[in-house]
XYZ file of C-alpha atoms in Angstrom:
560
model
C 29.900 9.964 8.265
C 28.532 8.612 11.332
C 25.161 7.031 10.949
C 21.957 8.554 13.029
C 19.561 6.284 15.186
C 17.290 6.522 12.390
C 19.640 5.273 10.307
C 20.613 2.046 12.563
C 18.467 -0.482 12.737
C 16.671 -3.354 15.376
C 14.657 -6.482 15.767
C 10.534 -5.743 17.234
C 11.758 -8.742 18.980
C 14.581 -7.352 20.840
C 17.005 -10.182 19.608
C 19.041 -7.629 16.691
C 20.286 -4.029 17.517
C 22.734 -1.432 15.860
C 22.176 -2.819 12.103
C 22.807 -1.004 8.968
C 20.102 -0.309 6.053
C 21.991 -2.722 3.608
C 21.062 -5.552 5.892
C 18.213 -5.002 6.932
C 17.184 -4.465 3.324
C 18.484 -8.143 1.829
C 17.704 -9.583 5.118
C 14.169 -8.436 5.714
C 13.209 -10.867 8.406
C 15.460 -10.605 11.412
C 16.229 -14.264 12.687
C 14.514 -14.002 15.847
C 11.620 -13.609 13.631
C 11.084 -10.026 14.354
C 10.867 -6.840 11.796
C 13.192 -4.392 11.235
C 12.538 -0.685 12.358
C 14.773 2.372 12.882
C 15.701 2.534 16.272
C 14.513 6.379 16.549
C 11.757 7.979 14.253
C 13.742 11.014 12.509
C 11.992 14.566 13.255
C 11.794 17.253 10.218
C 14.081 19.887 9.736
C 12.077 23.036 11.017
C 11.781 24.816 7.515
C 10.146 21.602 6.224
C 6.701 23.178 5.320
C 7.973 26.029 2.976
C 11.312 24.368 2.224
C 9.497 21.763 0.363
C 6.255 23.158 -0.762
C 7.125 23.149 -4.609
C 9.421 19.793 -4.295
C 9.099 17.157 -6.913
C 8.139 13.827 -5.727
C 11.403 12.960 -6.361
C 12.850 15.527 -4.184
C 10.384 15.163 -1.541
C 11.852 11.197 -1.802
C 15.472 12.072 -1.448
C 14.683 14.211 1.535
C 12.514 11.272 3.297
C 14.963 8.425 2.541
C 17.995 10.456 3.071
C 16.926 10.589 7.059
C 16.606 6.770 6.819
C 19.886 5.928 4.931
C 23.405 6.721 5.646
C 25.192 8.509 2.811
C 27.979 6.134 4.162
C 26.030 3.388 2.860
C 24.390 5.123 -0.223
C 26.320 7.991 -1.235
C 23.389 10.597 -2.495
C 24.480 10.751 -5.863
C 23.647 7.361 -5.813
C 20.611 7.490 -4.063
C 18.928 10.178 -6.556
C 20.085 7.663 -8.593
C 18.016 5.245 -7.420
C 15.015 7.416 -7.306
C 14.861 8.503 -10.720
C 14.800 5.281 -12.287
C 12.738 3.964 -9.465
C 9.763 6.973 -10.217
C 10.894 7.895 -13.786
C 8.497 5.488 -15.417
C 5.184 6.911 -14.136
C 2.714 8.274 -16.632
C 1.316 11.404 -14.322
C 4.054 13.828 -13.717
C 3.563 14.145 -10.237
C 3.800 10.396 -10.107
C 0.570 10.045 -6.988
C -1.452 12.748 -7.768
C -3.897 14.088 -5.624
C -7.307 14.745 -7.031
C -10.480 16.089 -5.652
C -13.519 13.820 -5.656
C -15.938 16.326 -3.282
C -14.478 19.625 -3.101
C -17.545 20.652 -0.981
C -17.062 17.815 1.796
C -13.107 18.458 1.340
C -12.918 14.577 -0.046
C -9.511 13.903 -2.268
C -8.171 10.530 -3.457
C -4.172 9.786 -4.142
C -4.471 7.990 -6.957
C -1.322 5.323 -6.569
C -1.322 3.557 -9.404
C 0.258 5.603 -12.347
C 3.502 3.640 -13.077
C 3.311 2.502 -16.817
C 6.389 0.172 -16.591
C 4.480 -3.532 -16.908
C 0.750 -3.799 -16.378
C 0.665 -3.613 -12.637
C -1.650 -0.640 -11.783
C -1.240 -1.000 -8.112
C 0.164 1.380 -4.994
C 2.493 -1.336 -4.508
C 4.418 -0.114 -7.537
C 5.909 2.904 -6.181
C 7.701 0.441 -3.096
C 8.711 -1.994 -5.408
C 10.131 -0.732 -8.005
C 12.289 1.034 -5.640
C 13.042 -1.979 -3.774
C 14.301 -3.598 -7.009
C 16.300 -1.044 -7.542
C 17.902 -1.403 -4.086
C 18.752 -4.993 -4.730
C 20.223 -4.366 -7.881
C 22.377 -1.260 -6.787
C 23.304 -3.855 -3.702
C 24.266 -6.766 -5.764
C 26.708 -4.856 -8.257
C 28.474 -3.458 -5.153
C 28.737 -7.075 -3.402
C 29.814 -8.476 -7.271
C 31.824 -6.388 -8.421
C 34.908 -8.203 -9.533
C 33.344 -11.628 -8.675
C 32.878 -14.698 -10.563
C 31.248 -17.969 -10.278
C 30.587 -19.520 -6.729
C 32.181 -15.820 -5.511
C 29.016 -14.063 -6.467
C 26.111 -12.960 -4.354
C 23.068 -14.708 -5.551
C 19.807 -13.016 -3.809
C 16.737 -15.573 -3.778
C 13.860 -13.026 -3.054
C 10.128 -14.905 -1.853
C 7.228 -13.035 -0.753
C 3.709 -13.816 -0.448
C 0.840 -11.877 -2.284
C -2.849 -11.431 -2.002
C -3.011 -10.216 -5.633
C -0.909 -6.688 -6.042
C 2.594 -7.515 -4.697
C 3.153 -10.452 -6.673
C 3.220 -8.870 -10.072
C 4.405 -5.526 -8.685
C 7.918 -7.488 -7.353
C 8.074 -9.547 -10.476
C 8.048 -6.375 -12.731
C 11.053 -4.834 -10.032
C 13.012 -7.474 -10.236
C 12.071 -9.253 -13.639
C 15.431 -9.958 -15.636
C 17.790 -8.968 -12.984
C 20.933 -10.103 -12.750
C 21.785 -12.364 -9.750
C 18.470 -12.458 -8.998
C 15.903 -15.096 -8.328
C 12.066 -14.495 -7.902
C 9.812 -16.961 -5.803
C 6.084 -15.411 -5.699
C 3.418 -17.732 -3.724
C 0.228 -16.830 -4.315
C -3.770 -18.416 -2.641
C -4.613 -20.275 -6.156
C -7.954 -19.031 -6.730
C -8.149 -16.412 -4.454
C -6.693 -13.233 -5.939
C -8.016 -11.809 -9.663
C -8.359 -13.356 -12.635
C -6.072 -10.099 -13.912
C -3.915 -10.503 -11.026
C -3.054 -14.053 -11.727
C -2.473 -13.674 -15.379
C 0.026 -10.152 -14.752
C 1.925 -12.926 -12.556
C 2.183 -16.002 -14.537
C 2.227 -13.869 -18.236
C 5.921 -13.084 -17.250
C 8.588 -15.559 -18.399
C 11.604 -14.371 -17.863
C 14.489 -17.244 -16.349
C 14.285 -15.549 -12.936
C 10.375 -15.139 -11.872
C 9.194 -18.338 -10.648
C 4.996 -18.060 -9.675
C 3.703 -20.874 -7.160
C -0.147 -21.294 -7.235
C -0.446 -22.716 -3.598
C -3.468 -24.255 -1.963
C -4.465 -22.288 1.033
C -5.345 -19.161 2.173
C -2.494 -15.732 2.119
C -2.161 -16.363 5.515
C -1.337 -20.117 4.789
C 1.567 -18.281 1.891
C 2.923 -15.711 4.530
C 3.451 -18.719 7.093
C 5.671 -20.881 4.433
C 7.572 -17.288 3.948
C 8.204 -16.531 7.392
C 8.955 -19.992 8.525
C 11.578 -19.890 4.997
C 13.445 -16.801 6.445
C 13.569 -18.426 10.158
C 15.060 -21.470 8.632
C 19.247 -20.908 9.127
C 20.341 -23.114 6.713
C 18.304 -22.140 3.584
C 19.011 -18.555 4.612
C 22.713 -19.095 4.827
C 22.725 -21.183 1.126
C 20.332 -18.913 -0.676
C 20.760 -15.378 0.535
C 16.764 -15.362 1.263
C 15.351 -11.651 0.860
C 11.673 -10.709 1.380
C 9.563 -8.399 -1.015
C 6.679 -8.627 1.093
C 5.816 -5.320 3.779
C 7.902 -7.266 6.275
C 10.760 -5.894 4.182
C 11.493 -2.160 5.829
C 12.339 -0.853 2.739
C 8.775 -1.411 1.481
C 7.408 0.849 4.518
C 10.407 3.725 3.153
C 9.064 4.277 0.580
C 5.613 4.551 0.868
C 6.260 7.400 3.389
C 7.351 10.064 0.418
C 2.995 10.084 -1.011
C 1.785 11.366 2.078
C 3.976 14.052 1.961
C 3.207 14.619 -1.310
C -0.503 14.193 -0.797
C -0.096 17.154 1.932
C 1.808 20.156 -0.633
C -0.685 18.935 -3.129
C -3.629 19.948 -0.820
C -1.714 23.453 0.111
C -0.797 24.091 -3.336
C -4.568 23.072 -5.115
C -7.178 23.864 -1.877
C -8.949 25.904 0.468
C -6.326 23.453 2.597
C -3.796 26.133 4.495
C -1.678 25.064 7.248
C -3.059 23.708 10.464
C -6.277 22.429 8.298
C -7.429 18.781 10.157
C -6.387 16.769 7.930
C -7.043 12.474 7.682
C -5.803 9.962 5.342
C -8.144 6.841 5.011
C -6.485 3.738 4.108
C -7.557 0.154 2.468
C -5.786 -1.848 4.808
C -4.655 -5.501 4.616
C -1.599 -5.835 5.933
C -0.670 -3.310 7.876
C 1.925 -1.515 5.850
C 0.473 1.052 3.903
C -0.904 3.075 6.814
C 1.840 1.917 9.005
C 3.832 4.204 6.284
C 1.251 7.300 7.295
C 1.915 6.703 10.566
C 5.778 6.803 10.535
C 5.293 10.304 8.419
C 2.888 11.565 11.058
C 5.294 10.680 13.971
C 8.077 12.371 11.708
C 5.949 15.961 11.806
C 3.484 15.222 8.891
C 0.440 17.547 10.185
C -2.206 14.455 10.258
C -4.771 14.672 12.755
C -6.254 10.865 12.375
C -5.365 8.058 10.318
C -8.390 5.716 9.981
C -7.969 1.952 9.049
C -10.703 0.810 6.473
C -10.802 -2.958 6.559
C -13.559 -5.241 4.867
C -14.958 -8.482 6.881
C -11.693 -10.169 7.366
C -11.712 -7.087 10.343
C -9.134 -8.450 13.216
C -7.851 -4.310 12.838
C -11.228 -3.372 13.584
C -12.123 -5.308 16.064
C -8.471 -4.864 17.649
C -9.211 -0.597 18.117
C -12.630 -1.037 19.757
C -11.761 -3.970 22.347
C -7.775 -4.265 22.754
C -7.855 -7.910 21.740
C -6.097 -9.134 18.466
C -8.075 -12.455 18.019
C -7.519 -14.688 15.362
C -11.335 -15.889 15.086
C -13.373 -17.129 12.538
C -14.346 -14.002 10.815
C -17.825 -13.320 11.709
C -20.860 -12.935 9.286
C -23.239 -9.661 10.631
C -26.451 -8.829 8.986
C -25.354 -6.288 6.499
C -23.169 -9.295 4.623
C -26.324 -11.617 4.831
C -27.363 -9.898 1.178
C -24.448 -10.213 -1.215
C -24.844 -10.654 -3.972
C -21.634 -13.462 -4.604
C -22.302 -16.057 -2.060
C -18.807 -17.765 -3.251
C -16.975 -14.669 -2.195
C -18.150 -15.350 1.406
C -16.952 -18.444 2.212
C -14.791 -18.660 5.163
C -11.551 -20.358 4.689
C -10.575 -23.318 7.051
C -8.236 -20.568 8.545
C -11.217 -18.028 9.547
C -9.919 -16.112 6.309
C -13.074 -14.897 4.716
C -13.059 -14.418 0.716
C -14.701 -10.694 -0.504
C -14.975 -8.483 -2.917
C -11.550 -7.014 -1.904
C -9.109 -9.956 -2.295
C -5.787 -7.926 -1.130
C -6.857 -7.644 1.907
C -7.981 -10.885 2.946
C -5.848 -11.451 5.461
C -6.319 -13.251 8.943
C -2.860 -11.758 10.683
C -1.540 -8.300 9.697
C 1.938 -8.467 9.873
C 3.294 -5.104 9.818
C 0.742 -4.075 13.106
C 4.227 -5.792 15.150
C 5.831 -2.494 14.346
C 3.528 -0.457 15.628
C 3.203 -2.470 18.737
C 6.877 -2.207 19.360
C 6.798 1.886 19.501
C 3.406 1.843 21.504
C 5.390 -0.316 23.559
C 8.655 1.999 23.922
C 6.290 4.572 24.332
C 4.609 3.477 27.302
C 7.236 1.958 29.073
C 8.177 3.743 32.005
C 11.824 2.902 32.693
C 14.465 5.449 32.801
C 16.799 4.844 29.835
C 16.259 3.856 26.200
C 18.159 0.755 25.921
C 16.102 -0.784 28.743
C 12.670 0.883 27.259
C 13.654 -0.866 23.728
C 14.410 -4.328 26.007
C 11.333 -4.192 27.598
C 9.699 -3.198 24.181
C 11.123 -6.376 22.461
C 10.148 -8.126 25.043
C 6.307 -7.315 25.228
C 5.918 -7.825 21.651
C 7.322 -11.200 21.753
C 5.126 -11.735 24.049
C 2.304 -10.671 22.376
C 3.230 -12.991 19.364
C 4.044 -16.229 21.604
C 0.284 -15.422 22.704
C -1.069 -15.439 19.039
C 0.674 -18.566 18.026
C -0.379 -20.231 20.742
C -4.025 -18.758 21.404
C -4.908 -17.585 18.234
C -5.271 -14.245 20.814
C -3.321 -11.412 22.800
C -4.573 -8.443 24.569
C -2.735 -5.151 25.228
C -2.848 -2.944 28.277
C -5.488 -0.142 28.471
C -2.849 2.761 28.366
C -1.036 0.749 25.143
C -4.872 0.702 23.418
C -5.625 4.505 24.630
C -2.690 5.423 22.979
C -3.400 3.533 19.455
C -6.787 5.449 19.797
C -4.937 8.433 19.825
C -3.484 8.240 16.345
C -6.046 5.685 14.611
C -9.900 4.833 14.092
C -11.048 2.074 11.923
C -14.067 0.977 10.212
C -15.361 -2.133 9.313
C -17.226 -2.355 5.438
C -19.273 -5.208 4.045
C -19.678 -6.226 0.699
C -22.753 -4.941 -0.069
C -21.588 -1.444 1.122
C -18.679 -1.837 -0.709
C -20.898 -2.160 -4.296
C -23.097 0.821 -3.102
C -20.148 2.705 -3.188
C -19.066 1.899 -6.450
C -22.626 2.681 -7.451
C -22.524 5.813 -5.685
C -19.393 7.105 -6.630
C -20.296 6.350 -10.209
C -23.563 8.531 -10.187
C -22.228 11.595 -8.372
C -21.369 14.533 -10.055
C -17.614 15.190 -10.034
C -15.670 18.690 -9.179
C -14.417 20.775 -13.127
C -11.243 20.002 -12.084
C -11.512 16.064 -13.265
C -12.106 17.599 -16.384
C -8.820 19.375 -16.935
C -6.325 16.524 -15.487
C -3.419 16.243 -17.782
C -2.753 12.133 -16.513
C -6.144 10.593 -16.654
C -5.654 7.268 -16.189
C -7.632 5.001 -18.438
C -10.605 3.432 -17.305
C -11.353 5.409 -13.969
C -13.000 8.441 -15.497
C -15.695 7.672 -17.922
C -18.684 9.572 -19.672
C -17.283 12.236 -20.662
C -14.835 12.297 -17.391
C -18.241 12.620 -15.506
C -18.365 9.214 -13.902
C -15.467 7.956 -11.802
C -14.380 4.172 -11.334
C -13.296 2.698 -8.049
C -11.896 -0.459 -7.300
C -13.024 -2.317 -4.751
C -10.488 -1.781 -2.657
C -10.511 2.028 -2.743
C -14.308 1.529 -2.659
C -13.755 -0.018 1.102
C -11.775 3.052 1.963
C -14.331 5.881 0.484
C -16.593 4.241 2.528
C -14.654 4.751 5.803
C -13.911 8.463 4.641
C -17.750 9.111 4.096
C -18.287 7.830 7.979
C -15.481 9.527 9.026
C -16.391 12.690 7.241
C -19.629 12.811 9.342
C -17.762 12.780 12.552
C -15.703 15.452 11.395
C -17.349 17.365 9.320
C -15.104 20.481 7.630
C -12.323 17.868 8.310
C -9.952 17.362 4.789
C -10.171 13.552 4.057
C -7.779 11.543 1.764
C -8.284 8.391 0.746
C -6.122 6.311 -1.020
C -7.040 4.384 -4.179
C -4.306 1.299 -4.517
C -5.679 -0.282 -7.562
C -6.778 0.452 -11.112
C -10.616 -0.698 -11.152
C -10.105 -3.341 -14.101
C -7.893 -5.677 -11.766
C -11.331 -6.575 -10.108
C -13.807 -7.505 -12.920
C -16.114 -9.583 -11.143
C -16.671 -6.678 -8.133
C -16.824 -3.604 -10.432
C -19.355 -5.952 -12.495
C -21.389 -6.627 -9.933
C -21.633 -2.916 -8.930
C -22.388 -1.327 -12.297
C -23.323 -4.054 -14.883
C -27.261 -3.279 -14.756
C -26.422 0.732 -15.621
C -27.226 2.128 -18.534
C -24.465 2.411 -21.004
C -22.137 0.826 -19.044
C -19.456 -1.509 -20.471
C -16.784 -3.088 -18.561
C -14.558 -2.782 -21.511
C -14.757 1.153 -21.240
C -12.660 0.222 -17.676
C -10.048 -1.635 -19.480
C -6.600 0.167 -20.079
C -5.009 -1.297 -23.028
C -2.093 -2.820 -21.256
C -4.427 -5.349 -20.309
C -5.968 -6.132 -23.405
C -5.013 -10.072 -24.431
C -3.456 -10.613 -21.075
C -5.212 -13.722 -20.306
C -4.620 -15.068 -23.491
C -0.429 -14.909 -23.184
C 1.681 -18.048 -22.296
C 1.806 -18.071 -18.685
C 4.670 -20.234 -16.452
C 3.268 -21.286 -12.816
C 4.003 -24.172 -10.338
C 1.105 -25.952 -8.496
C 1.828 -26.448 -4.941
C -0.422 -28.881 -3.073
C -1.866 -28.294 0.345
C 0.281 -30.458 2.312
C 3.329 -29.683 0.779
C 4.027 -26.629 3.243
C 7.254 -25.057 3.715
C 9.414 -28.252 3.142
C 7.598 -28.491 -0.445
C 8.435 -24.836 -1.060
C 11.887 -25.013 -0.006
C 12.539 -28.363 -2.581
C 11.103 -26.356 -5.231
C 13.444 -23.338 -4.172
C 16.554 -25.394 -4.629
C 15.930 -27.106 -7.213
C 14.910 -23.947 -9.639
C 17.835 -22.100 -8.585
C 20.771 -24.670 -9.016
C 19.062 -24.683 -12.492
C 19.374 -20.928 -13.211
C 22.752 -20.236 -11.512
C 24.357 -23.793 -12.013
C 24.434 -26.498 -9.448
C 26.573 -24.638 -7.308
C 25.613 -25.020 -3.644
């Protein structure tokens, strides 16, 4: 079967066209340094709506992915496959429920962290333990028959802020022809974080603690999978959001978000509708958007970021400036004056760890598409040249000027889809405070999957993280521009990965105890052997890559 655009595959960078899902998937960084992205955005079939009303998430995922993927490449026996065990692990049965936090202001949250396989308790899950799944299906394909030196070893790095460290290490713990390189900011992500990293032992996870900000992590990644030679000796692969498959996946819960509003709601087709992501990266909403462009009835996606706000400030002036992150009035009163330090890098450390990040790399997708979009030539090819083009621009212009600025009609049309909102610290605790206090709908009381920790009281009182906390705060603001609008945010982490925040917030209350929050999978966490590599601050990417080499030839043999 002959594949579809959407199933074919370029560089944002224009140098990589016509590629197939496999390699884009154990590539993930295309060499010119770009991201991969389909090279058309597939629309829904036009019986969509009632079609797949009463899907299970896992149907809803076969649809989705199936308009990404060949069956040429995955045959869809093998894909359901895939799925199952990917999603067959999470405790709620709907696997990112939808639940309703202020049926009177239509306010919902998609809870994303239900999988019970490992402690990990984060959105990131529901990507990653799909992607892990890819690699393995992947690698006994390539192997098969194989022995020794003839076998396709996959040495898989990303960088983490906290969640996709221990969500890739579960995915891919124990694998076979597998190696695991996670670099994570030592001392800037969670005490829980840390320990669901470095608590695994197994031959093929390998954690490096590295001085320096995410950002400073990301660069040694990127500049890794831009170097030829250790990418043609080590069969690099990227777990990080710059992988595509990543973005896949995360398209299926806002789908499912949408049929659990029409099946649960005074929500009825043609109901405004806006999703409210925590965002860090870039790839999370970037996954909204790509469901939106595919016919997802979404009237607004709106960015939450916290002071670390280069998004923000991006969608109210056009400029993506890589500045020192400023420090505004309404952060003056925090309460943590060591989680506002700025980091040599502008970097700024908060209450929300994951997304402290100075450069979001998945925004290059988006620019690409705004790009095509608003380039006026007559045929595609040359709209996806000129696309490339631009965006490399754009990217020479941040490396070299910490700085870029789009055209007007580019920003208007971000502006169409998007609005984002900047939240403090000390908003960010009021929240939790809030949230905590307010009375919640009868329906909390009924749920069949309560996670552990988030509802306490009796079910009365609900937990945020801070994280989620960020993004309820955007939804409230946004709620008062558009009031009668539905709003769903979406809550990426279990509350008890953030001790010192959720602390903070609610220590002083009456009756509360932070280990109420706990879920027993972390209970003794941070007293378990833990395995982790120190990697000093001028060690860089050549220090990373002699560490790479060297752990390898130890697990597969000295056989490069």
């Amino acid at each position: 079967m002959t594949a579809t655009a959407s199933q074919r595959y370029l560089s944002t960078r224009g140098g990589a066209y016509d590629l197939g899902f496999e390699e884009v998937v154990l590539k993930g960084l295309a060499t010119d340094g770009g991201l991969f992205i389909p090279e058309e955005i597939p629309q829904l079939p036009p019986d969509w709506s009632s079609k797949w009303r009463e899907y299970t998430f896992d149907q809803l995922a076969f649809e989705i992915l199936s308009l990404y993927i060949s069956s040429a490449e995955i045959p869809s026996p093998d894909l359901k496959d895939i799925i199952v065990r990917s999603y067959g692990t999470f405790r709620a049965p709907d696997v990112t429920p939808t639940i309703a936090l202020d049926e009177k202001n239509k306010l919902y949250l998609l809870e994303l962290f239900h999988d019970q396989k490992g402690p990990t308790f984060a959105f990131k899950d529901v990507a990653l333990q799909f992607l892990g799944n890819l690699f393995e299906y992947f690698l006994v394909r390539r192997n098969e028959g194989k022995r020794g030196k003839e076998r396709h070893h996959l040495t898989v790095i990303g960088a983490t802020s906290g969640d996709t460290g221990s969500a890739a290490i579960y995915g891919l713990r124990g694998k076979k022809d597998v190696s695991v390189f996670i670099l994570y900011p030592n001392g800037k992500v969670s005490p829980v974080q840390e320990a669901q990293m470095t608590t695994v032992l197994d031959e093929n996870v390998h954690n490096l603690s590295v001085e320096g900000s995410f950002d400073d992590c990301q660069d040694i990644v990127k500049g890794l999978f831009a170097d030829a030679e250790i990418n043609k000796s080590h069969k690099l692969a990227a777990v990080n959001s710059i992988n595509w498959a990543r973005i896949l996946a995360q398209i299926t819960y806002y789908f499912q978000a949408y049929f659990s509003l029409l099946r649960s709601s005074d929500f009825v087709e043609g109901s405004k509708l806006r999703f409210v992501v925590p965002t860090g990266n870039f790839g999370d909403v970037l996954a909204g958007w790509f469901a939106r462009q595919m016919g997802l009835h979404v009237s607004k996606l709106v960015i939450a970021t916290n002071s670390n706000d280069i998004l923000d400030r991006f969608w109210k002036t056009g400029s993506y400036e890589k500045i020192p992150v400023s420090d505004p009035s309404s952060d003056k009163s925090t309460p943590l004056p060591t989680f506002n330090a700025a980091h040599s890098s502008g970097v700024k450390e908060t209450l929300s760890p994951a997304m402290d990040i100075l450069v979001s790399s998945n925004f290059e997708r988006l620019l690409w598409y705004l790009a095509f979009e608003e380039s006026s030539s007559s045929t595609i090819a040359q709209r996806r040249h000129e696309a490339g083009i631009q965006v490399s621009t754009f990217l020479t212009s941040l490396r070299t000027s910490n700085a870029f600025t789009v055209p007007s009609a580019l920003l208007t049309a971000a502006r169409r889809t998007f609005e984002s909102h900047r939240v403090s610290d000390p908003e960010t605790l009021s929240t939790i405070r809030t949230l905590y206090h307010q009375s919640l709908p009868s329906s909390l009381l009924s749920l069949s999957h309560p996670t552990s920790g988030t509802l306490l009281n009796n079910r009365s009182s609900y937990i945020l993280d801070p994280h989620t906390a960020v993004g309820i705060t955007a939804a409230w603001r946004s709620s008062e521009q558009e009031p009668g609008t539905h709003h769903v945010a979406l809550a990426t982490a279990h509350p008890a990965k953030f001790a010192a925040a959720v602390d903070l917030a609610l220590g002083a209350e009456p009756g509360f105890q932070f280990k109420d929050v706990m879920p027993e999978d972390f209970l003794g966490l941070e007293k378990r052997e833990r395995r982790v590599r120190a990697v000093g601050m001028g060690a860089g990417m050549e220090g990373v890559r002699k560490i790479i080499v060297a752990e390898v030839a130890q697990e597969v043999g000295d056989e490069r």
